């Protein structure tokens, strides 16, 4: 069965420091991978997605992610974190099912805290 | 494009009562998804519609849960005889699935937070 693991439940970084959030997936075929961000009391906003092609994907708000098939990983990075980046981050894979359902399987999330 | 909207945003109910949530997707999006998110967890898929047809339901969706999407526009999720374990955030998402031939982004609404006392 498909699954997504985010090993870090909670991460604290200083403002201006670099950030890397880890995501590992389990999926037999070529995965479709996503990173979403959720601020308190709000829905999920898409940061970036990988379907095919270039394995380094650029997203909104200065985020990028790199797909590494050999490591089954899709880690999210940002060179310099801003206080407004404090939120919960979810990695997701599009699950396989009978037909093209598009349903997403999410990791349990990583909460990012930014220190001034 | 006004985004996905959900109503109500918050609902407090007593155990055993029925509740209904509404989701209005982005207009012209043919796919609509419902997810449930409990505290400290990622969203879990519940069910999805392609136009008005409900094409898949998770085993998480017990007999007390029912979802509809009449005329392929808005959707409702009803929970009958609520239990304390139903307390969660219920998220709706919509997308332009399949018709364009590729994977499409799901756009999420703000969610409905349910508390069952």
PDB file of C-alpha atoms in Angstrom:
ATOM      1  CA  UNK A   1       0.000   0.000   0.000  1.00  0.00           C
ATOM      2  CA  UNK A   2       1.114   3.517  -0.664  1.00  0.00           C
ATOM      3  CA  UNK A   3       2.328   5.549   2.269  1.00  0.00           C
ATOM      4  CA  UNK A   4       4.091   8.785   3.072  1.00  0.00           C
ATOM      5  CA  UNK A   5       6.416   9.284   6.012  1.00  0.00           C
ATOM      6  CA  UNK A   6       7.484  12.620   7.395  1.00  0.00           C
ATOM      7  CA  UNK A   7      10.091  11.670   9.987  1.00  0.00           C
ATOM      8  CA  UNK A   8      10.179  15.040  11.725  1.00  0.00           C
ATOM      9  CA  UNK A   9       7.051  15.910  13.687  1.00  0.00           C
ATOM     10  CA  UNK A  10       8.346  19.284  14.785  1.00  0.00           C
ATOM     11  CA  UNK A  11      11.221  21.469  13.563  1.00  0.00           C
ATOM     12  CA  UNK A  12      12.470  24.789  14.905  1.00  0.00           C
ATOM     13  CA  UNK A  13      14.751  27.033  12.853  1.00  0.00           C
ATOM     14  CA  UNK A  14      15.961  30.568  13.250  1.00  0.00           C
ATOM     15  CA  UNK A  15      14.694  33.219  10.902  1.00  0.00           C
ATOM     16  CA  UNK A  16      17.054  33.511   7.969  1.00  0.00           C
ATOM     17  CA  UNK A  17      18.376  29.988   8.361  1.00  0.00           C
ATOM     18  CA  UNK A  18      17.954  27.318   5.716  1.00  0.00           C
ATOM     19  CA  UNK A  19      15.257  24.687   5.976  1.00  0.00           C
ATOM     20  CA  UNK A  20      14.855  21.107   4.845  1.00  0.00           C
ATOM     21  CA  UNK A  21      11.731  19.058   5.563  1.00  0.00           C
ATOM     22  CA  UNK A  22      11.985  15.369   4.870  1.00  0.00           C
ATOM     23  CA  UNK A  23       9.471  13.208   3.057  1.00  0.00           C
ATOM     24  CA  UNK A  24       9.742   9.540   2.136  1.00  0.00           C
ATOM     25  CA  UNK A  25       7.146   7.700   0.130  1.00  0.00           C
ATOM     26  CA  UNK A  26       6.291   4.126  -0.619  1.00  0.00           C
ATOM     27  CA  UNK A  27       4.826   3.656  -4.071  1.00  0.00           C
ATOM     28  CA  UNK A  28       5.354   1.028  -6.725  1.00  0.00           C
ATOM     29  CA  UNK A  29       5.025   3.134  -9.843  1.00  0.00           C
ATOM     30  CA  UNK A  30       6.077   6.645 -10.775  1.00  0.00           C
ATOM     31  CA  UNK A  31       4.723   8.795  -7.986  1.00  0.00           C
ATOM     32  CA  UNK A  32       2.949  12.095  -8.255  1.00  0.00           C
ATOM     33  CA  UNK A  33       4.163  14.091  -5.271  1.00  0.00           C
ATOM     34  CA  UNK A  34       2.957  17.246  -3.583  1.00  0.00           C
ATOM     35  CA  UNK A  35       3.839  19.557  -0.745  1.00  0.00           C
ATOM     36  CA  UNK A  36       1.059  21.524   0.949  1.00  0.00           C
ATOM     37  CA  UNK A  37       1.206  24.085   3.743  1.00  0.00           C
ATOM     38  CA  UNK A  38      -1.500  24.651   6.339  1.00  0.00           C
ATOM     39  CA  UNK A  39      -1.670  27.710   8.559  1.00  0.00           C
ATOM     40  CA  UNK A  40      -3.743  27.553  11.744  1.00  0.00           C
ATOM     41  CA  UNK A  41      -7.447  27.534  11.038  1.00  0.00           C
ATOM     42  CA  UNK A  42      -6.966  27.444   7.308  1.00  0.00           C
ATOM     43  CA  UNK A  43      -7.125  24.934   4.516  1.00  0.00           C
ATOM     44  CA  UNK A  44      -4.184  23.472   2.644  1.00  0.00           C
ATOM     45  CA  UNK A  45      -2.305  25.531   0.085  1.00  0.00           C
ATOM     46  CA  UNK A  46      -0.219  23.856  -2.604  1.00  0.00           C
ATOM     47  CA  UNK A  47       3.470  24.782  -2.484  1.00  0.00           C
ATOM     48  CA  UNK A  48       4.695  22.632  -5.359  1.00  0.00           C
ATOM     49  CA  UNK A  49       4.191  19.357  -7.187  1.00  0.00           C
ATOM     50  CA  UNK A  50       6.188  16.801  -9.123  1.00  0.00           C
ATOM     51  CA  UNK A  51       4.691  14.820 -11.952  1.00  0.00           C
ATOM     52  CA  UNK A  52       7.627  14.118 -14.270  1.00  0.00           C
ATOM     53  CA  UNK A  53      10.670  15.722 -15.874  1.00  0.00           C
ATOM     54  CA  UNK A  54      13.153  17.830 -13.969  1.00  0.00           C
ATOM     55  CA  UNK A  55      13.578  16.348 -10.508  1.00  0.00           C
ATOM     56  CA  UNK A  56      14.168  19.745  -8.912  1.00  0.00           C
ATOM     57  CA  UNK A  57      10.836  21.500  -8.646  1.00  0.00           C
ATOM     58  CA  UNK A  58      10.319  25.164  -7.846  1.00  0.00           C
ATOM     59  CA  UNK A  59       7.280  26.296  -5.948  1.00  0.00           C
ATOM     60  CA  UNK A  60       5.716  29.353  -4.421  1.00  0.00           C
ATOM     61  CA  UNK A  61       7.119  31.409  -1.547  1.00  0.00           C
ATOM     62  CA  UNK A  62      10.705  30.476  -2.440  1.00  0.00           C
ATOM     63  CA  UNK A  63      10.327  26.759  -1.754  1.00  0.00           C
ATOM     64  CA  UNK A  64      11.813  23.972  -3.834  1.00  0.00           C
ATOM     65  CA  UNK A  65      11.820  20.194  -3.619  1.00  0.00           C
ATOM     66  CA  UNK A  66      13.948  17.467  -5.126  1.00  0.00           C
ATOM     67  CA  UNK A  67      12.621  14.092  -6.211  1.00  0.00           C
ATOM     68  CA  UNK A  68      15.116  11.293  -5.627  1.00  0.00           C
ATOM     69  CA  UNK A  69      13.798   7.984  -6.895  1.00  0.00           C
ATOM     70  CA  UNK A  70      16.745   5.997  -5.503  1.00  0.00           C
ATOM     71  CA  UNK A  71      15.976   7.246  -2.002  1.00  0.00           C
ATOM     72  CA  UNK A  72      12.169   7.374  -2.377  1.00  0.00           C
ATOM     73  CA  UNK A  73      12.359  10.926  -1.116  1.00  0.00           C
ATOM     74  CA  UNK A  74      10.859  14.300  -1.951  1.00  0.00           C
ATOM     75  CA  UNK A  75      12.415  16.743   0.510  1.00  0.00           C
ATOM     76  CA  UNK A  76      11.289  20.343   0.725  1.00  0.00           C
ATOM     77  CA  UNK A  77      13.874  23.112   1.027  1.00  0.00           C
ATOM     78  CA  UNK A  78      14.071  26.836   1.461  1.00  0.00           C
ATOM     79  CA  UNK A  79      17.364  28.755   1.592  1.00  0.00           C
ATOM     80  CA  UNK A  80      16.209  31.415   4.046  1.00  0.00           C
ATOM     81  CA  UNK A  81      13.187  31.016   6.294  1.00  0.00           C
ATOM     82  CA  UNK A  82      10.864  33.918   7.138  1.00  0.00           C
ATOM     83  CA  UNK A  83       8.781  34.173  10.298  1.00  0.00           C
ATOM     84  CA  UNK A  84       5.644  33.881   8.138  1.00  0.00           C
ATOM     85  CA  UNK A  85       6.712  30.378   7.097  1.00  0.00           C
ATOM     86  CA  UNK A  86       5.725  29.023  10.510  1.00  0.00           C
ATOM     87  CA  UNK A  87       2.971  26.523   9.734  1.00  0.00           C
ATOM     88  CA  UNK A  88       2.322  22.832   9.250  1.00  0.00           C
ATOM     89  CA  UNK A  89       3.694  21.187   6.134  1.00  0.00           C
ATOM     90  CA  UNK A  90       2.312  18.082   4.507  1.00  0.00           C
ATOM     91  CA  UNK A  91       3.834  15.838   1.902  1.00  0.00           C
ATOM     92  CA  UNK A  92       1.394  13.827  -0.214  1.00  0.00           C
ATOM     93  CA  UNK A  93       1.413  11.231  -2.955  1.00  0.00           C
ATOM     94  CA  UNK A  94      -1.360  10.561  -5.410  1.00  0.00           C
ATOM     95  CA  UNK A  95      -2.616   7.100  -4.591  1.00  0.00           C
ATOM     96  CA  UNK A  96      -3.238   4.326  -7.032  1.00  0.00           C
ATOM     97  CA  UNK A  97      -6.690   2.901  -7.221  1.00  0.00           C
ATOM     98  CA  UNK A  98      -9.034   1.509  -9.765  1.00  0.00           C
ATOM     99  CA  UNK A  99      -8.849   4.230 -12.334  1.00  0.00           C
ATOM    100  CA  UNK A 100      -7.468   7.715 -12.118  1.00  0.00           C
ATOM    101  CA  UNK A 101      -9.051   8.936  -8.894  1.00  0.00           C
ATOM    102  CA  UNK A 102      -6.509  11.536  -7.941  1.00  0.00           C
ATOM    103  CA  UNK A 103      -6.983  10.861  -4.235  1.00  0.00           C
ATOM    104  CA  UNK A 104      -4.085  11.993  -2.092  1.00  0.00           C
ATOM    105  CA  UNK A 105      -2.291  10.095   0.651  1.00  0.00           C
ATOM    106  CA  UNK A 106      -0.751  12.463   3.176  1.00  0.00           C
ATOM    107  CA  UNK A 107       2.059  12.189   5.656  1.00  0.00           C
ATOM    108  CA  UNK A 108       1.318  13.145   9.239  1.00  0.00           C
ATOM    109  CA  UNK A 109       2.863  16.557   8.805  1.00  0.00           C
ATOM    110  CA  UNK A 110       5.783  18.573  10.135  1.00  0.00           C
ATOM    111  CA  UNK A 111       5.177  21.609  12.285  1.00  0.00           C
ATOM    112  CA  UNK A 112       7.655  24.382  11.578  1.00  0.00           C
ATOM    113  CA  UNK A 113       8.433  26.925  14.260  1.00  0.00           C
ATOM    114  CA  UNK A 114      10.558  29.956  13.374  1.00  0.00           C
ATOM    115  CA  UNK A 115      12.634  31.664  16.050  1.00  0.00           C
ATOM    116  CA  UNK A 116      13.256  35.398  15.717  1.00  0.00           C
TER     117      UNK A 116
ATOM    118  CA  UNK B   1     -12.379  32.129  -9.231  1.00  0.00           C
ATOM    119  CA  UNK B   2     -13.429  32.474  -5.614  1.00  0.00           C
ATOM    120  CA  UNK B   3     -11.862  29.280  -4.322  1.00  0.00           C
ATOM    121  CA  UNK B   4     -13.428  26.364  -2.498  1.00  0.00           C
ATOM    122  CA  UNK B   5     -15.805  27.370   0.269  1.00  0.00           C
ATOM    123  CA  UNK B   6     -17.134  25.291   3.144  1.00  0.00           C
ATOM    124  CA  UNK B   7     -19.951  25.918   5.583  1.00  0.00           C
ATOM    125  CA  UNK B   8     -20.176  26.013   8.464  1.00  0.00           C
ATOM    126  CA  UNK B   9     -16.612  26.661   9.541  1.00  0.00           C
ATOM    127  CA  UNK B  10     -17.269  25.317  13.008  1.00  0.00           C
ATOM    128  CA  UNK B  11     -19.899  22.978  14.385  1.00  0.00           C
ATOM    129  CA  UNK B  12     -20.449  21.826  17.944  1.00  0.00           C
ATOM    130  CA  UNK B  13     -23.000  19.099  18.455  1.00  0.00           C
ATOM    131  CA  UNK B  14     -24.057  16.570  21.031  1.00  0.00           C
ATOM    132  CA  UNK B  15     -23.431  12.888  20.590  1.00  0.00           C
ATOM    133  CA  UNK B  16     -26.234  11.241  18.691  1.00  0.00           C
ATOM    134  CA  UNK B  17     -27.224  14.304  16.690  1.00  0.00           C
ATOM    135  CA  UNK B  18     -27.013  14.542  12.905  1.00  0.00           C
ATOM    136  CA  UNK B  19     -24.862  17.143  11.198  1.00  0.00           C
ATOM    137  CA  UNK B  20     -24.511  18.250   7.592  1.00  0.00           C
ATOM    138  CA  UNK B  21     -21.645  20.119   5.994  1.00  0.00           C
ATOM    139  CA  UNK B  22     -21.614  21.864   2.647  1.00  0.00           C
ATOM    140  CA  UNK B  23     -18.820  22.344   0.136  1.00  0.00           C
ATOM    141  CA  UNK B  24     -18.912  24.659  -2.865  1.00  0.00           C
ATOM    142  CA  UNK B  25     -16.092  23.790  -5.257  1.00  0.00           C
ATOM    143  CA  UNK B  26     -14.385  26.043  -7.742  1.00  0.00           C
ATOM    144  CA  UNK B  27     -16.801  26.472 -10.598  1.00  0.00           C
ATOM    145  CA  UNK B  28     -16.248  24.098 -13.522  1.00  0.00           C
ATOM    146  CA  UNK B  29     -14.157  21.717 -11.420  1.00  0.00           C
ATOM    147  CA  UNK B  30     -15.550  18.284 -12.159  1.00  0.00           C
ATOM    148  CA  UNK B  31     -13.923  16.464  -9.246  1.00  0.00           C
ATOM    149  CA  UNK B  32     -14.720  16.963  -5.601  1.00  0.00           C
ATOM    150  CA  UNK B  33     -13.027  15.235  -2.658  1.00  0.00           C
ATOM    151  CA  UNK B  34     -13.762  14.948   1.035  1.00  0.00           C
ATOM    152  CA  UNK B  35     -10.979  14.351   3.562  1.00  0.00           C
ATOM    153  CA  UNK B  36     -10.946  14.083   7.335  1.00  0.00           C
ATOM    154  CA  UNK B  37      -8.118  15.449   9.458  1.00  0.00           C
ATOM    155  CA  UNK B  38      -7.729  14.642  13.132  1.00  0.00           C
ATOM    156  CA  UNK B  39      -5.437  16.506  15.470  1.00  0.00           C
ATOM    157  CA  UNK B  40      -1.773  15.951  14.728  1.00  0.00           C
ATOM    158  CA  UNK B  41      -2.447  13.911  11.602  1.00  0.00           C
ATOM    159  CA  UNK B  42      -2.515  14.499   7.893  1.00  0.00           C
ATOM    160  CA  UNK B  43      -5.792  14.510   5.996  1.00  0.00           C
ATOM    161  CA  UNK B  44      -7.296  11.108   5.179  1.00  0.00           C
ATOM    162  CA  UNK B  45      -9.332  10.480   2.055  1.00  0.00           C
ATOM    163  CA  UNK B  46     -13.036   9.819   2.599  1.00  0.00           C
ATOM    164  CA  UNK B  47     -14.727   9.931  -0.791  1.00  0.00           C
ATOM    165  CA  UNK B  48     -14.738  11.590  -4.166  1.00  0.00           C
ATOM    166  CA  UNK B  49     -17.107  12.600  -6.940  1.00  0.00           C
ATOM    167  CA  UNK B  50     -16.638  12.975 -10.642  1.00  0.00           C
ATOM    168  CA  UNK B  51     -19.444  15.323 -11.577  1.00  0.00           C
ATOM    169  CA  UNK B  52     -22.476  13.928  -9.713  1.00  0.00           C
ATOM    170  CA  UNK B  53     -21.216  10.351  -9.494  1.00  0.00           C
ATOM    171  CA  UNK B  54     -19.656   9.154  -6.269  1.00  0.00           C
ATOM    172  CA  UNK B  55     -16.880   6.925  -7.575  1.00  0.00           C
ATOM    173  CA  UNK B  56     -14.955   5.858  -4.504  1.00  0.00           C
ATOM    174  CA  UNK B  57     -15.516   5.637  -0.786  1.00  0.00           C
ATOM    175  CA  UNK B  58     -12.924   4.909   1.855  1.00  0.00           C
ATOM    176  CA  UNK B  59     -13.518   2.234   4.449  1.00  0.00           C
ATOM    177  CA  UNK B  60     -13.286   5.150   6.896  1.00  0.00           C
ATOM    178  CA  UNK B  61     -16.706   6.183   5.659  1.00  0.00           C
ATOM    179  CA  UNK B  62     -19.004   4.178   7.890  1.00  0.00           C
ATOM    180  CA  UNK B  63     -22.713   3.679   7.248  1.00  0.00           C
ATOM    181  CA  UNK B  64     -23.408   6.769   9.328  1.00  0.00           C
ATOM    182  CA  UNK B  65     -21.714   8.934   6.710  1.00  0.00           C
ATOM    183  CA  UNK B  66     -23.314   9.899   3.428  1.00  0.00           C
ATOM    184  CA  UNK B  67     -22.216  12.313   0.772  1.00  0.00           C
ATOM    185  CA  UNK B  68     -24.029  13.736  -2.208  1.00  0.00           C
ATOM    186  CA  UNK B  69     -23.267  16.005  -5.093  1.00  0.00           C
ATOM    187  CA  UNK B  70     -26.512  16.771  -6.846  1.00  0.00           C
ATOM    188  CA  UNK B  71     -26.133  18.182 -10.342  1.00  0.00           C
ATOM    189  CA  UNK B  72     -22.377  17.990 -10.042  1.00  0.00           C
ATOM    190  CA  UNK B  73     -22.048  21.313  -8.270  1.00  0.00           C
ATOM    191  CA  UNK B  74     -21.949  21.687  -4.479  1.00  0.00           C
ATOM    192  CA  UNK B  75     -21.618  18.685  -2.199  1.00  0.00           C
ATOM    193  CA  UNK B  76     -22.944  17.801   1.227  1.00  0.00           C
ATOM    194  CA  UNK B  77     -21.498  15.441   3.801  1.00  0.00           C
ATOM    195  CA  UNK B  78     -23.911  14.199   6.436  1.00  0.00           C
ATOM    196  CA  UNK B  79     -23.006  12.357   9.597  1.00  0.00           C
ATOM    197  CA  UNK B  80     -25.856  10.606  11.381  1.00  0.00           C
ATOM    198  CA  UNK B  81     -25.840   9.714  15.066  1.00  0.00           C
ATOM    199  CA  UNK B  82     -22.548  11.483  15.674  1.00  0.00           C
ATOM    200  CA  UNK B  83     -19.972   9.958  17.995  1.00  0.00           C
ATOM    201  CA  UNK B  84     -17.140  11.629  19.855  1.00  0.00           C
ATOM    202  CA  UNK B  85     -14.705   9.904  17.497  1.00  0.00           C
ATOM    203  CA  UNK B  86     -16.174  11.921  14.631  1.00  0.00           C
ATOM    204  CA  UNK B  87     -14.613  15.080  16.036  1.00  0.00           C
ATOM    205  CA  UNK B  88     -12.218  16.273  13.347  1.00  0.00           C
ATOM    206  CA  UNK B  89     -11.655  18.813  10.601  1.00  0.00           C
ATOM    207  CA  UNK B  90     -13.551  17.911   7.435  1.00  0.00           C
ATOM    208  CA  UNK B  91     -11.826  19.230   4.333  1.00  0.00           C
ATOM    209  CA  UNK B  92     -13.211  19.534   0.853  1.00  0.00           C
ATOM    210  CA  UNK B  93     -11.105  19.867  -2.287  1.00  0.00           C
ATOM    211  CA  UNK B  94     -11.873  20.229  -5.965  1.00  0.00           C
ATOM    212  CA  UNK B  95      -9.933  19.730  -9.167  1.00  0.00           C
ATOM    213  CA  UNK B  96     -10.217  19.504 -12.931  1.00  0.00           C
ATOM    214  CA  UNK B  97      -9.446  15.815 -13.023  1.00  0.00           C
ATOM    215  CA  UNK B  98      -8.743  13.637 -16.001  1.00  0.00           C
ATOM    216  CA  UNK B  99     -10.457  15.719 -18.658  1.00  0.00           C
ATOM    217  CA  UNK B 100      -7.272  17.636 -19.422  1.00  0.00           C
ATOM    218  CA  UNK B 101      -5.322  14.433 -19.673  1.00  0.00           C
ATOM    219  CA  UNK B 102      -2.933  15.020 -16.814  1.00  0.00           C
ATOM    220  CA  UNK B 103      -2.708  15.200 -13.083  1.00  0.00           C
ATOM    221  CA  UNK B 104      -4.463  18.209 -11.676  1.00  0.00           C
ATOM    222  CA  UNK B 105      -3.980  20.150  -8.487  1.00  0.00           C
ATOM    223  CA  UNK B 106      -6.531  19.784  -5.734  1.00  0.00           C
ATOM    224  CA  UNK B 107      -7.598  23.081  -4.240  1.00  0.00           C
ATOM    225  CA  UNK B 108      -8.698  22.861  -0.636  1.00  0.00           C
ATOM    226  CA  UNK B 109     -11.345  24.735   1.255  1.00  0.00           C
ATOM    227  CA  UNK B 110     -10.822  26.094   4.784  1.00  0.00           C
ATOM    228  CA  UNK B 111     -12.514  23.072   6.342  1.00  0.00           C
ATOM    229  CA  UNK B 112     -15.322  22.512   8.830  1.00  0.00           C
ATOM    230  CA  UNK B 113     -14.196  21.775  12.350  1.00  0.00           C
ATOM    231  CA  UNK B 114     -16.585  19.417  14.127  1.00  0.00           C
ATOM    232  CA  UNK B 115     -16.657  18.899  17.869  1.00  0.00           C
ATOM    233  CA  UNK B 116     -18.925  16.206  19.238  1.00  0.00           C
ATOM    234  CA  UNK B 117     -19.621  16.528  22.943  1.00  0.00           C
TER     235      UNK B 117
END
